[in-house]
Short mmCIF file of C-alpha atoms in Angstrom, two decimals:
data_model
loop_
_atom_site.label_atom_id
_atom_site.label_comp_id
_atom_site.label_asym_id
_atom_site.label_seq_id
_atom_site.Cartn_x
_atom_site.Cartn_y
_atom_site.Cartn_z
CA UNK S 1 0.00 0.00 0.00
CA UNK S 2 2.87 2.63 0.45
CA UNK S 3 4.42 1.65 -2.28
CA UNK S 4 1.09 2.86 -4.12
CA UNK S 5 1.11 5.90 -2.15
CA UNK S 6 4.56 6.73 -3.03
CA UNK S 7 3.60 6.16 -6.47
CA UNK S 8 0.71 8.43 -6.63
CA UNK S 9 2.29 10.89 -5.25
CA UNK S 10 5.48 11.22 -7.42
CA UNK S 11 3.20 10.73 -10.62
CA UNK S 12 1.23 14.14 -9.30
CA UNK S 13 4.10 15.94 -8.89
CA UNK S 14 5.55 15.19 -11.98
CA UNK S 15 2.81 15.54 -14.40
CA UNK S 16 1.44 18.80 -12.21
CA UNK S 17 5.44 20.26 -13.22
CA UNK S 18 5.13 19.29 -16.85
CA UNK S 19 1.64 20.62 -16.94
CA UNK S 20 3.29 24.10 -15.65
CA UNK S 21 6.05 23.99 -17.77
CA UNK S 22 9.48 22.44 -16.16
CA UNK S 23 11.61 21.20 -17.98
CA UNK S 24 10.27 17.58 -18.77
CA UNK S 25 13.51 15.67 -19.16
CA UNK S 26 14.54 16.95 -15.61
CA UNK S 27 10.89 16.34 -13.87
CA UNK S 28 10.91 12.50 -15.37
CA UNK S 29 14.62 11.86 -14.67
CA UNK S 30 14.02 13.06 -10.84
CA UNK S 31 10.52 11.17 -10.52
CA UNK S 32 12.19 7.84 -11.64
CA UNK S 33 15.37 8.31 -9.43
CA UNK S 34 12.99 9.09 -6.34
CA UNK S 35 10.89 6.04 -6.85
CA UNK S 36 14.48 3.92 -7.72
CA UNK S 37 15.65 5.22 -4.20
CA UNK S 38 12.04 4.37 -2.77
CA UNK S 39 12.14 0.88 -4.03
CA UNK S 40 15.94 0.54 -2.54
CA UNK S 41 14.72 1.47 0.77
CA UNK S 42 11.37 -0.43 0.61
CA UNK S 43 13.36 -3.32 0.02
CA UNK S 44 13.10 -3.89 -3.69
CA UNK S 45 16.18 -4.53 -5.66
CA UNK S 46 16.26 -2.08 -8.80
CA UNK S 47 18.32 -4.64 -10.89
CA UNK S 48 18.49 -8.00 -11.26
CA UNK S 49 21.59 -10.04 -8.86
CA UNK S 50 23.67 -10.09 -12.27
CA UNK S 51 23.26 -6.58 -13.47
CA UNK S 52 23.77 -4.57 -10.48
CA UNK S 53 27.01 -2.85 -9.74
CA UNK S 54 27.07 -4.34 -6.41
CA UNK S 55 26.36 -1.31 -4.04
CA UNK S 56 22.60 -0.49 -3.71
CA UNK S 57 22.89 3.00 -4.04
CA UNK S 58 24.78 3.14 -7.07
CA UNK S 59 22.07 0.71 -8.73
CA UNK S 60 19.72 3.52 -9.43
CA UNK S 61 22.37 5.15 -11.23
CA UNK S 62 23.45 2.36 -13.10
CA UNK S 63 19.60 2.06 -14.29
CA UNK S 64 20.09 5.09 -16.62
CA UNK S 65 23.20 4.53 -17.34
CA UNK S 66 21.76 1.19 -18.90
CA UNK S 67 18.83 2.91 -20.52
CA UNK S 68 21.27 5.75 -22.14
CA UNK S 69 23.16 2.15 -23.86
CA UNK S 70 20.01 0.64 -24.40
CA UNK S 71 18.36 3.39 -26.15
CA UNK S 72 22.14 3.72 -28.55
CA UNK S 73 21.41 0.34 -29.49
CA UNK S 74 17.97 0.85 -30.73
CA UNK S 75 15.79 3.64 -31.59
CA UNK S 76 18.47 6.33 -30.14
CA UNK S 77 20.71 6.42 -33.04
CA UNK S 78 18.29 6.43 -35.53
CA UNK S 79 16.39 9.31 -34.18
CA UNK S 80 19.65 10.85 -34.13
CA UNK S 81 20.65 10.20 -37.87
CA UNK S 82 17.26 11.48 -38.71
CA UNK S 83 17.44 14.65 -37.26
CA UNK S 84 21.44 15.38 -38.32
CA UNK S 85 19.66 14.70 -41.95
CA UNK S 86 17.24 16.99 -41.51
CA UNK S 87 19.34 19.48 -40.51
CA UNK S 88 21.69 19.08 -43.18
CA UNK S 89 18.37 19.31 -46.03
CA UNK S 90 17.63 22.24 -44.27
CA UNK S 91 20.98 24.21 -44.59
CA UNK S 92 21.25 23.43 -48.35
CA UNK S 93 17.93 24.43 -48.96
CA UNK S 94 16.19 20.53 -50.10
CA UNK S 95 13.32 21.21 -47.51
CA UNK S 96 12.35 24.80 -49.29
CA UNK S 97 12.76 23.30 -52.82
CA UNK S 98 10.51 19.94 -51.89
CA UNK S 99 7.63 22.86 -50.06
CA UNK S 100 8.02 24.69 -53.30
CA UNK S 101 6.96 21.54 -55.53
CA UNK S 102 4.19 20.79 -53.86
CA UNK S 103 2.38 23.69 -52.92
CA UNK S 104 3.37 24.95 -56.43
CA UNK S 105 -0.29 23.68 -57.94
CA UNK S 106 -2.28 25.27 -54.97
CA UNK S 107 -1.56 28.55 -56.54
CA UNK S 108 -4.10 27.40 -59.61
CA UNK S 109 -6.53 26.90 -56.85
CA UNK S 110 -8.69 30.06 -56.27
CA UNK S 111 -11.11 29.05 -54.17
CA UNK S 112 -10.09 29.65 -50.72
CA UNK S 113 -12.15 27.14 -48.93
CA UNK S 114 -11.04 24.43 -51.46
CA UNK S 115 -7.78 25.06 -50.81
CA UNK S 116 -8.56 24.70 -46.82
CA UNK S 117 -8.63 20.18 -47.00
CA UNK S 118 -5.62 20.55 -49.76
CA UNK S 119 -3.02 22.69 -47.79
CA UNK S 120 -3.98 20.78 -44.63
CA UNK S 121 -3.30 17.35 -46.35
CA UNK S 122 -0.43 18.85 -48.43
CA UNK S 123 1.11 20.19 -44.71
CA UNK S 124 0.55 16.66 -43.24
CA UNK S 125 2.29 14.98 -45.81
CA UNK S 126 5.27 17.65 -45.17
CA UNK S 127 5.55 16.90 -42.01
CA UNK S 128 7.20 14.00 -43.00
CA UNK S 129 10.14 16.02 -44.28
CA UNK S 130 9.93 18.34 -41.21
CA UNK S 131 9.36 16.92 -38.39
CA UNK S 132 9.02 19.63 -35.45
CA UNK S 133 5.76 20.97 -35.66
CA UNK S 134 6.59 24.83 -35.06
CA UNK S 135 9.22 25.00 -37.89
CA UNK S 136 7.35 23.77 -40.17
CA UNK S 137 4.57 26.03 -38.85
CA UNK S 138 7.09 28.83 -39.98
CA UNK S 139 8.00 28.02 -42.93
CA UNK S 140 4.61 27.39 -44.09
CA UNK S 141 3.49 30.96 -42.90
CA UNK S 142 6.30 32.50 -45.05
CA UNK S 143 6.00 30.24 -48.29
CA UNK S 144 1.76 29.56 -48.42
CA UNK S 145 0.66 32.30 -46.70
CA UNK S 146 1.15 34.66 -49.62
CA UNK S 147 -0.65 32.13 -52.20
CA UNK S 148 -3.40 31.31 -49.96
CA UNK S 149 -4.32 34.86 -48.97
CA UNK S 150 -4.11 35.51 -52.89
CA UNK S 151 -6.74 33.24 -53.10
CA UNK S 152 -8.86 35.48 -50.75
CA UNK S 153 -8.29 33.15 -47.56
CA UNK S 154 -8.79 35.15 -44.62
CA UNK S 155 -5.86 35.57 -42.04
CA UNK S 156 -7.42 32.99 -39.60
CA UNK S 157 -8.17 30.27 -41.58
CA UNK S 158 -4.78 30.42 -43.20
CA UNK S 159 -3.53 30.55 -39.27
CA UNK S 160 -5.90 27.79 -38.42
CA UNK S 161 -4.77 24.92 -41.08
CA UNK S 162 -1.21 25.92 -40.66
CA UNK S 163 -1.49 25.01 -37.18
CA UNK S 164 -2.78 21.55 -37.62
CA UNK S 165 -0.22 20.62 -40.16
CA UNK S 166 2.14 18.05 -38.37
CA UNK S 167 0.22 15.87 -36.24
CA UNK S 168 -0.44 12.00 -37.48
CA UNK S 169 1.20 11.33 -39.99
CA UNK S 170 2.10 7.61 -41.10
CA UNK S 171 6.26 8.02 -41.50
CA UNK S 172 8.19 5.61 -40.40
CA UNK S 173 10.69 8.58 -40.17
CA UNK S 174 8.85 9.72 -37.51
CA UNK S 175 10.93 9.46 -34.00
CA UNK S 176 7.69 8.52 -31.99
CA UNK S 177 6.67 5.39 -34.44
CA UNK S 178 10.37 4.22 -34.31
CA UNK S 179 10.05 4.23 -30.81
CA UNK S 180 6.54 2.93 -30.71
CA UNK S 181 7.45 -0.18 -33.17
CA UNK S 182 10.70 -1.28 -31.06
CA UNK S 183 8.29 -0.99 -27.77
CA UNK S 184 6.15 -2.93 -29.59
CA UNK S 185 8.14 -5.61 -30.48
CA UNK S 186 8.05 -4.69 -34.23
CA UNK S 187 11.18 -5.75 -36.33
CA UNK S 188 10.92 -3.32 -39.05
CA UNK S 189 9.28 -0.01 -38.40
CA UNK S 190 7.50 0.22 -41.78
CA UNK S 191 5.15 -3.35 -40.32
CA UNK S 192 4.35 -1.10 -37.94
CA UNK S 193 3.42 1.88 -39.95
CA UNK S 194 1.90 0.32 -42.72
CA UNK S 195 -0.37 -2.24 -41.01
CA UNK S 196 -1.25 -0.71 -38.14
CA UNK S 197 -0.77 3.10 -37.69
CA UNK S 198 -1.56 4.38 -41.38
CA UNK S 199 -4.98 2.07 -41.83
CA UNK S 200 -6.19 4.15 -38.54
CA UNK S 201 -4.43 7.73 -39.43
CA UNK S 202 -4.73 8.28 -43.04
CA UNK S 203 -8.61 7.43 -42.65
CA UNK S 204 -8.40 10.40 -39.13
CA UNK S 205 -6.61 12.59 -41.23
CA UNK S 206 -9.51 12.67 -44.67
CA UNK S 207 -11.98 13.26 -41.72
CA UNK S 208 -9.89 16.25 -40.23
CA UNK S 209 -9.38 17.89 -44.09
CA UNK S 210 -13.03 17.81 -44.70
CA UNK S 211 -14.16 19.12 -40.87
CA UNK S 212 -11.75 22.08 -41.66
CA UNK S 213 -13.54 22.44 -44.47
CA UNK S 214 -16.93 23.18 -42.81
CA UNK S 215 -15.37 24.52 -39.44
CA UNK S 216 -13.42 27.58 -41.30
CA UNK S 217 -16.27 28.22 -43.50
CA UNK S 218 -18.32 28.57 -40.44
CA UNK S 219 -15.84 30.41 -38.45
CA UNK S 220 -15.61 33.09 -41.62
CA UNK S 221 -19.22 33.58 -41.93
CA UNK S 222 -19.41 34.19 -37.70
CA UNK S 223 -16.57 36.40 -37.45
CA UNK S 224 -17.48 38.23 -41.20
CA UNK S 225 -16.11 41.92 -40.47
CA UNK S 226 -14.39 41.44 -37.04
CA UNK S 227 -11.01 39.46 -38.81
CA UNK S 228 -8.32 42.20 -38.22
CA UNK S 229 -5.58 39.53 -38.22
CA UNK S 230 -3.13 40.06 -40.71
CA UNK S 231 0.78 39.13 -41.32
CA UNK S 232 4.12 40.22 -39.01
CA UNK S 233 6.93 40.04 -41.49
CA UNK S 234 9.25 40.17 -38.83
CA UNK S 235 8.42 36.56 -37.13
CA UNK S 236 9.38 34.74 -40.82
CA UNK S 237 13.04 34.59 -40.48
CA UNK S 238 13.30 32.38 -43.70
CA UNK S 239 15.83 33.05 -46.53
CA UNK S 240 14.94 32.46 -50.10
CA UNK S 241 16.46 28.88 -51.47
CA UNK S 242 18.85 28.89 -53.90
CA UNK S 243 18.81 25.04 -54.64
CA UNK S 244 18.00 23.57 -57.93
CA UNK S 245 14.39 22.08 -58.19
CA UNK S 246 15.74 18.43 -58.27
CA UNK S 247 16.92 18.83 -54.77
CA UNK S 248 13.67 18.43 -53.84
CA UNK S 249 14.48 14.28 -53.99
CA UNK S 250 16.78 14.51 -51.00
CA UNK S 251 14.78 14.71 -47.91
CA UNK S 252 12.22 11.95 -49.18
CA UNK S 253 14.73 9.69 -50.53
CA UNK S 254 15.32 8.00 -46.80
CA UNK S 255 11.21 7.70 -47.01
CA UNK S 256 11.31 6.25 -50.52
CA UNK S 257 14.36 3.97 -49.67
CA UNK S 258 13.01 2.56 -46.89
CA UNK S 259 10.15 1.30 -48.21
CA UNK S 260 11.77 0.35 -51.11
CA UNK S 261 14.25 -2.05 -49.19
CA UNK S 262 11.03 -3.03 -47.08
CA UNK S 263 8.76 -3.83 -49.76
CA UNK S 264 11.77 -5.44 -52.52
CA UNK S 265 14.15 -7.28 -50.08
CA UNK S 266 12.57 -8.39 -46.79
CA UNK S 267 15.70 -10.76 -46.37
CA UNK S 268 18.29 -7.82 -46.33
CA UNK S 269 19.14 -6.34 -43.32
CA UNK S 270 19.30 -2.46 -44.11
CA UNK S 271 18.02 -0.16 -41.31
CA UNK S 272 16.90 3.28 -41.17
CA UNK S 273 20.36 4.42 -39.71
CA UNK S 274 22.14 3.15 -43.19
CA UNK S 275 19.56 4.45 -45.49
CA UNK S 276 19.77 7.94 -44.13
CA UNK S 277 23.91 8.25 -43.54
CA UNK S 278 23.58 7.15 -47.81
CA UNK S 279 21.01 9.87 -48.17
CA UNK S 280 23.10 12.31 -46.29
CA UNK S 281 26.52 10.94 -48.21
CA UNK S 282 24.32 11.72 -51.83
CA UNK S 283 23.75 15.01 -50.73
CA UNK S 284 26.94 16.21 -49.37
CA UNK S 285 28.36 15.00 -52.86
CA UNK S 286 25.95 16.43 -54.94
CA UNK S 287 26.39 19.56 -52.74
CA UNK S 288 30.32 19.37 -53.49
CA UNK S 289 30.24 19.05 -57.14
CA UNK S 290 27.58 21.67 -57.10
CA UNK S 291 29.36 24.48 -55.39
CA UNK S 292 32.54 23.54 -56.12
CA UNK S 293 34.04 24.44 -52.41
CA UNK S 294 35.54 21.55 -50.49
CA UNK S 295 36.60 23.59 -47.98
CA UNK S 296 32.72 24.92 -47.28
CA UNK S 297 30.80 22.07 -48.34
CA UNK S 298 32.58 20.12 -46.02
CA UNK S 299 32.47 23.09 -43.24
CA UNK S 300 28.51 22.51 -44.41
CA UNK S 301 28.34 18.95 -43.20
CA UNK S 302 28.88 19.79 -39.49
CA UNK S 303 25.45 20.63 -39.68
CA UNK S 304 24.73 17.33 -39.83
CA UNK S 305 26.62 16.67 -36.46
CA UNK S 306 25.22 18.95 -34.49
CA UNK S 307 21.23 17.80 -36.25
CA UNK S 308 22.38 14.79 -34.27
CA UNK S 309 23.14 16.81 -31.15
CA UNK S 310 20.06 18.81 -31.09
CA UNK S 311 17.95 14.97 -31.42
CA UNK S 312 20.18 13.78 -28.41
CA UNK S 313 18.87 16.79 -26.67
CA UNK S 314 15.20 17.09 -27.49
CA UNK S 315 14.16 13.06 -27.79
CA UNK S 316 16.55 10.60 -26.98
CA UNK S 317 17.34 11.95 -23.39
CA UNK S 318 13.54 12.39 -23.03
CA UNK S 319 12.69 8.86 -23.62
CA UNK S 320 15.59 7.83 -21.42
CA UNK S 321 14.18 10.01 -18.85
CA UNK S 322 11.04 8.88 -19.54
CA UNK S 323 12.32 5.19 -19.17
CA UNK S 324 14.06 5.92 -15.81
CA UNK S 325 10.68 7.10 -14.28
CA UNK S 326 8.65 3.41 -15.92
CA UNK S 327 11.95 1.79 -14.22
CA UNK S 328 10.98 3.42 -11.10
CA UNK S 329 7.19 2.68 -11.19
CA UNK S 330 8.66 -1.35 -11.77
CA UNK S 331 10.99 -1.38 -9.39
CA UNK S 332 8.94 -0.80 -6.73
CA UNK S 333 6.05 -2.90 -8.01
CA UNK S 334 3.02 -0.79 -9.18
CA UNK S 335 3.28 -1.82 -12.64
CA UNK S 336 2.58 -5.70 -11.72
CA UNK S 337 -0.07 -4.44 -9.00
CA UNK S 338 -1.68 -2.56 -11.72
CA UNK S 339 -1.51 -5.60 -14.73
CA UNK S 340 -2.73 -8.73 -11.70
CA UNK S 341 -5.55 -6.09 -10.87
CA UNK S 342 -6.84 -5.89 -15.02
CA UNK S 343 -6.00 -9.51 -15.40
CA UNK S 344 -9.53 -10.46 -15.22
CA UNK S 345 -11.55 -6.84 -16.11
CA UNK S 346 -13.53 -7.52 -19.33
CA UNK S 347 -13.13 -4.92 -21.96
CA UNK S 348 -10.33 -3.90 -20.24
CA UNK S 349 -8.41 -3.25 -23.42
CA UNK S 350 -11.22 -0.38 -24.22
CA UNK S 351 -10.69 0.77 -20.40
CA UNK S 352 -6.94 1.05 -21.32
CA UNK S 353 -7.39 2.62 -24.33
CA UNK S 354 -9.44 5.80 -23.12
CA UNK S 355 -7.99 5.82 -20.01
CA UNK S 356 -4.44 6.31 -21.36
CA UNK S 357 -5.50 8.43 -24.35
CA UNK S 358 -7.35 10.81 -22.03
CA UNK S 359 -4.48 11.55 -19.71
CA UNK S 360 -2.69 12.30 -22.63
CA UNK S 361 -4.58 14.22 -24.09
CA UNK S 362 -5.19 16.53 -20.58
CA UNK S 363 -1.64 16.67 -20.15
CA UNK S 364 -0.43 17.68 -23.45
CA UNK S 365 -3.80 20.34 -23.39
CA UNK S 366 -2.39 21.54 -20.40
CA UNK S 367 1.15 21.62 -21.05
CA UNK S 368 1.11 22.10 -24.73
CA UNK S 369 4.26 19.29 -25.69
CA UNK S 370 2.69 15.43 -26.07
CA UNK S 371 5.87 14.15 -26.41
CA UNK S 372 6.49 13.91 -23.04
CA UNK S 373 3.33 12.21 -22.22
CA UNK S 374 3.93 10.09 -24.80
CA UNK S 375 7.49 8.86 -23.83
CA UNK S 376 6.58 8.37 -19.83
CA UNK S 377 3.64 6.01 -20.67
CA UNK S 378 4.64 4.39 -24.15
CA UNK S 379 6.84 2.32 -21.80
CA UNK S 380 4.28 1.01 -19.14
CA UNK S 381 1.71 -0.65 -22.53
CA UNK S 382 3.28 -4.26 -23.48
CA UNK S 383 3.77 -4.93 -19.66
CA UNK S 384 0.50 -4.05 -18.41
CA UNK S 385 -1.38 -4.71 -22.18
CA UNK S 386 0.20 -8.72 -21.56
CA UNK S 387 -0.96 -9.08 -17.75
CA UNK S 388 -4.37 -7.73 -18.86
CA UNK S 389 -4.63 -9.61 -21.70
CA UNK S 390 -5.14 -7.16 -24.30
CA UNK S 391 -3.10 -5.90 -27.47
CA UNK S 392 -1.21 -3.24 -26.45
CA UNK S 393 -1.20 -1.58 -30.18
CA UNK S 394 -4.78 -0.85 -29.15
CA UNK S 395 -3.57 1.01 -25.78
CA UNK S 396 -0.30 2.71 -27.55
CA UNK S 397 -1.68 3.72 -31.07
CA UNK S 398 -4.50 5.92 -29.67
CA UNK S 399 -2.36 7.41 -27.28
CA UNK S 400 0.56 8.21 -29.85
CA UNK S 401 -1.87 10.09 -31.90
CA UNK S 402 -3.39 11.66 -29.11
CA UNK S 403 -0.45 13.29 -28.01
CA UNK S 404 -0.01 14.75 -31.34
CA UNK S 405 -3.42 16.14 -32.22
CA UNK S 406 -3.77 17.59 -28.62
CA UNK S 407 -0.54 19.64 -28.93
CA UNK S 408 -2.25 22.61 -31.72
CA UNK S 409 -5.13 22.59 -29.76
CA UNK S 410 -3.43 24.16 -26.60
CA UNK S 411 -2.81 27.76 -26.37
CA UNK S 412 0.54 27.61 -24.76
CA UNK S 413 1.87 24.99 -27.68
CA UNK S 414 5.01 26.12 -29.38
CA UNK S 415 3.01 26.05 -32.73
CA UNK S 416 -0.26 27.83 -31.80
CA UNK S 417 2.59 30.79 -29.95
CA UNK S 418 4.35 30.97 -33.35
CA UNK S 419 1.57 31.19 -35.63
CA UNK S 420 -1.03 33.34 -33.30
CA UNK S 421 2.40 35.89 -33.01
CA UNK S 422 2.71 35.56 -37.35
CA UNK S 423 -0.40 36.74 -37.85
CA UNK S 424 -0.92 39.72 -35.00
CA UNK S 425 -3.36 37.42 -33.34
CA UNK S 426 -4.27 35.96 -29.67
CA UNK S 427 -3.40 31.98 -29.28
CA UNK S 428 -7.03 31.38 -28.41
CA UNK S 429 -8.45 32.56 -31.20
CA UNK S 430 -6.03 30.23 -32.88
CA UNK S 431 -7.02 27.56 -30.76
CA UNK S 432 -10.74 28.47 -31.70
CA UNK S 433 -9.79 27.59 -35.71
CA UNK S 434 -7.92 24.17 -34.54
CA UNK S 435 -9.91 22.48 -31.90
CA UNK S 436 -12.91 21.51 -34.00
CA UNK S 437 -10.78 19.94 -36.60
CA UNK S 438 -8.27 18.18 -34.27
CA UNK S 439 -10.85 17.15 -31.79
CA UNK S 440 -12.57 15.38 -35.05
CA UNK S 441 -9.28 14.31 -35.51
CA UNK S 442 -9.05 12.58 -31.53
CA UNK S 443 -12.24 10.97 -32.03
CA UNK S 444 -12.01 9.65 -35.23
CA UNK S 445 -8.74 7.94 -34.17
CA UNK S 446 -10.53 6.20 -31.05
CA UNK S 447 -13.44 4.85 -32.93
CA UNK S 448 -11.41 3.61 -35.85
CA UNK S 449 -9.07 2.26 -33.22
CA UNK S 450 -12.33 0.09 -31.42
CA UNK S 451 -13.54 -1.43 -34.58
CA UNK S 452 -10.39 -3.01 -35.53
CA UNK S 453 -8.50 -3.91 -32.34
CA UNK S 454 -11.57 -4.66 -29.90
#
């Protein structure tokens, strides 16, 4: 019963500090080393007789030390690679050139509210290219902005789609579905994408396109004369690409390669990390014989060193801290209190499912980042999904998409800040353009979800 307690307590605390802002890596790491130390003195070893370093107190320590490893081994340095390559197509101007393809036929579109499902879907599939939600948020303000506004698209609708455009996409370049398919026991992270997250996204995301439709149309027609948003040059700090229009291939070759090797040559063993360092090696090449400047080009690919850094920094110590607080909750024994206690619930799969995907989706309101949420619990599914007897794709899918959707409809997000600033507007009237859409989004997710895994 203390142990519970204990439990209950440190869970509060932490998600009450995310929920006002803390830093998330720090709140997790401390949460999981307080409940490692609780464990310790409730008499609970932290790590098995073989693994531990032999004094109790440096166990706990050892613990993330183990996770840090673990997390090298596996998803870690391919989140890494991913986000050095972005970085990289990004610098040399690939990301522009492949946002300047394919918004290039919206500008033959001139009805505005037409253009409303296209941009949004057109945005989504970006996302793959660009994964953090606010820069592409920026970008897309400085480059679509101008055509869609030529199209007579008022201010806040333009705001309002922009806002939603990176949320559930079915990449597996994505960091959260490569962590999601190792979690999950998935080999490859395309089996995961392809049979499981796309058949209940891409069906979300038509539903989202066409409630935009009707919910800007509406919004228009209620606000008609009291729109005074309008454009602050100063918040696009975007330079003009000078790339030629066939690198536009680089960013999605990784996507195209992987499925490629996926779909072609099941038997080979070629990962995401090898597919993207060839990517990046085309590029740099390319770049050199482009410019013609050794000496910059290869001052150029640093970029892609410190892209690496800056995922170290923003996911792969987050899921480690993340990890350290699910090795806490073990260690001292709620998880298998919690999985003996659903053992015999019926429907407790559909239980699990809201249950987890609504505290997500509070959190990540509150707190405006899901990636957090996302990372503490994505841990705690196949243990307590097996003991319950449920699949735990049914608990961890929702929940993944939840903490995405969620994120545009808080007004403290990153992306609802950067656009509501862009356009000389307040974040709730933002969030008053997004939450229709995304909530249509949330729901359509959990339904689809129940027909084909309950």
């Amino acid at each position: 019963m203390l142990e519970v307690i204990l439990s209950l307590v440190a869970l509060v605390v932490a998600g009450w500090a995310i929920a006002k802002n803390y830093d998330a890596k720090v709140v997790l790491f401390a949460t999981g080393l307080v409940l490692l130390f609780a464990a310790l003195a409730l008499g609970h070893p932290v790590l098995a007789e073989k693994a531990s370093s032999g004094l109790a107190w440096v166990d706990p320590f050892k613990v993330v030390k183990d996770l840090f490893v673990k997390q090298y081994s596996n998803a870690g340095l391919i989140i890494l690679t991913l986000f050095g390559f972005a970085a990289y197509m990004s610098h040399i101007g690939a990301n522009d050139k492949v946002i300047e393809v394919l918004s290039r036929p919206l500008a033959a579109v001139r009805s505005p509210y037409v253009l409303v499902p296209l941009v949004f879907w057109i945005g989504t599939i970006l996302s793959i290219i660009i994964p953090s939600a606010s820069s592409l948020a920026v970008i897309l303000m400085a480059t679509l902005y101008p055509v869609l506004r030529a199209a007579k698209m008022s201010p806040m609708t333009a705001a309002g789609v922009i806002a939603t455009t990176a949320t559930i996409v079915p990449t597996p370049l994505g960091g959260d579905n490569v962590v999601a398919a190792r979690v999950l026991g998935f080999e490859h992270v395309v089996d995961y994408v392809f049979y499981h997250h796309a058949p209940i996204t891409i069906p979300a995301i038509v539903v989202m396109g066409i409630v935009h439709y009707f919910w800007q149309k509406y919004m228009d027609k209620r606000d008609a004369g009291r729109q005074t948003a309008e454009i602050d040059e100063s918040k696009l700090a975007t330079k003009a690409a000078d790339a030629p229009a066939y690198y536009a291939i680089f960013p999605i070759l990784p996507l195209i390669l992987t499925i490629f090797f996926w779909a072609a040559f099941k038997s080979v063993k070629v990962g995401l990390v090898e597919i993207t360092i060839f990517s990046f090696a085309l590029a740099f090449v390319t770049e050199m014989i482009r410019k013609r400047d050794a000496k910059a080009t290869l001052k150029d690919a640093n970029l892609f060193f410190r892209g690496m850094g800056d995922g170290f920094s923003r996911v792969v110590v987050l899921i480690v801290a993340a990890s350290t607080m699910v090795a806490g909750l073990s260690s001292i024994g709620v998880i298998d209190m919690i999985s003996h206690s659903l053992s015999d619930v019926e429907n407790a799969g559909t239980g699990l499912m809201f249950a987890f995907s609504g505290i997500t989706a509070l959190i990540t309101f509150i707190s405006g980042s899901g990636n957090a949420v996302f990372y503490s619990f994505i841990e705690l599914i196949p243990q307590i999904a097996e003991k319950a007897g449920v699949d735990p794709i049914m608990v961890a899918l929702p929940m993944q998409c939840t903490s995405n959707l969620i994120r545009a409809a808080s007004p403290v997000a990153a992306v609802t800040i950067i656009v509501a600033a862009t356009v000389k507007a307040n974040p709730l009237e933002v969030v008053k353009r997004t939450s229709v859409p995304l909530l249509s989004g949330f729901v359509a997710v959990l339904v689809f979800s129940l027909v084909r895994y309950a």
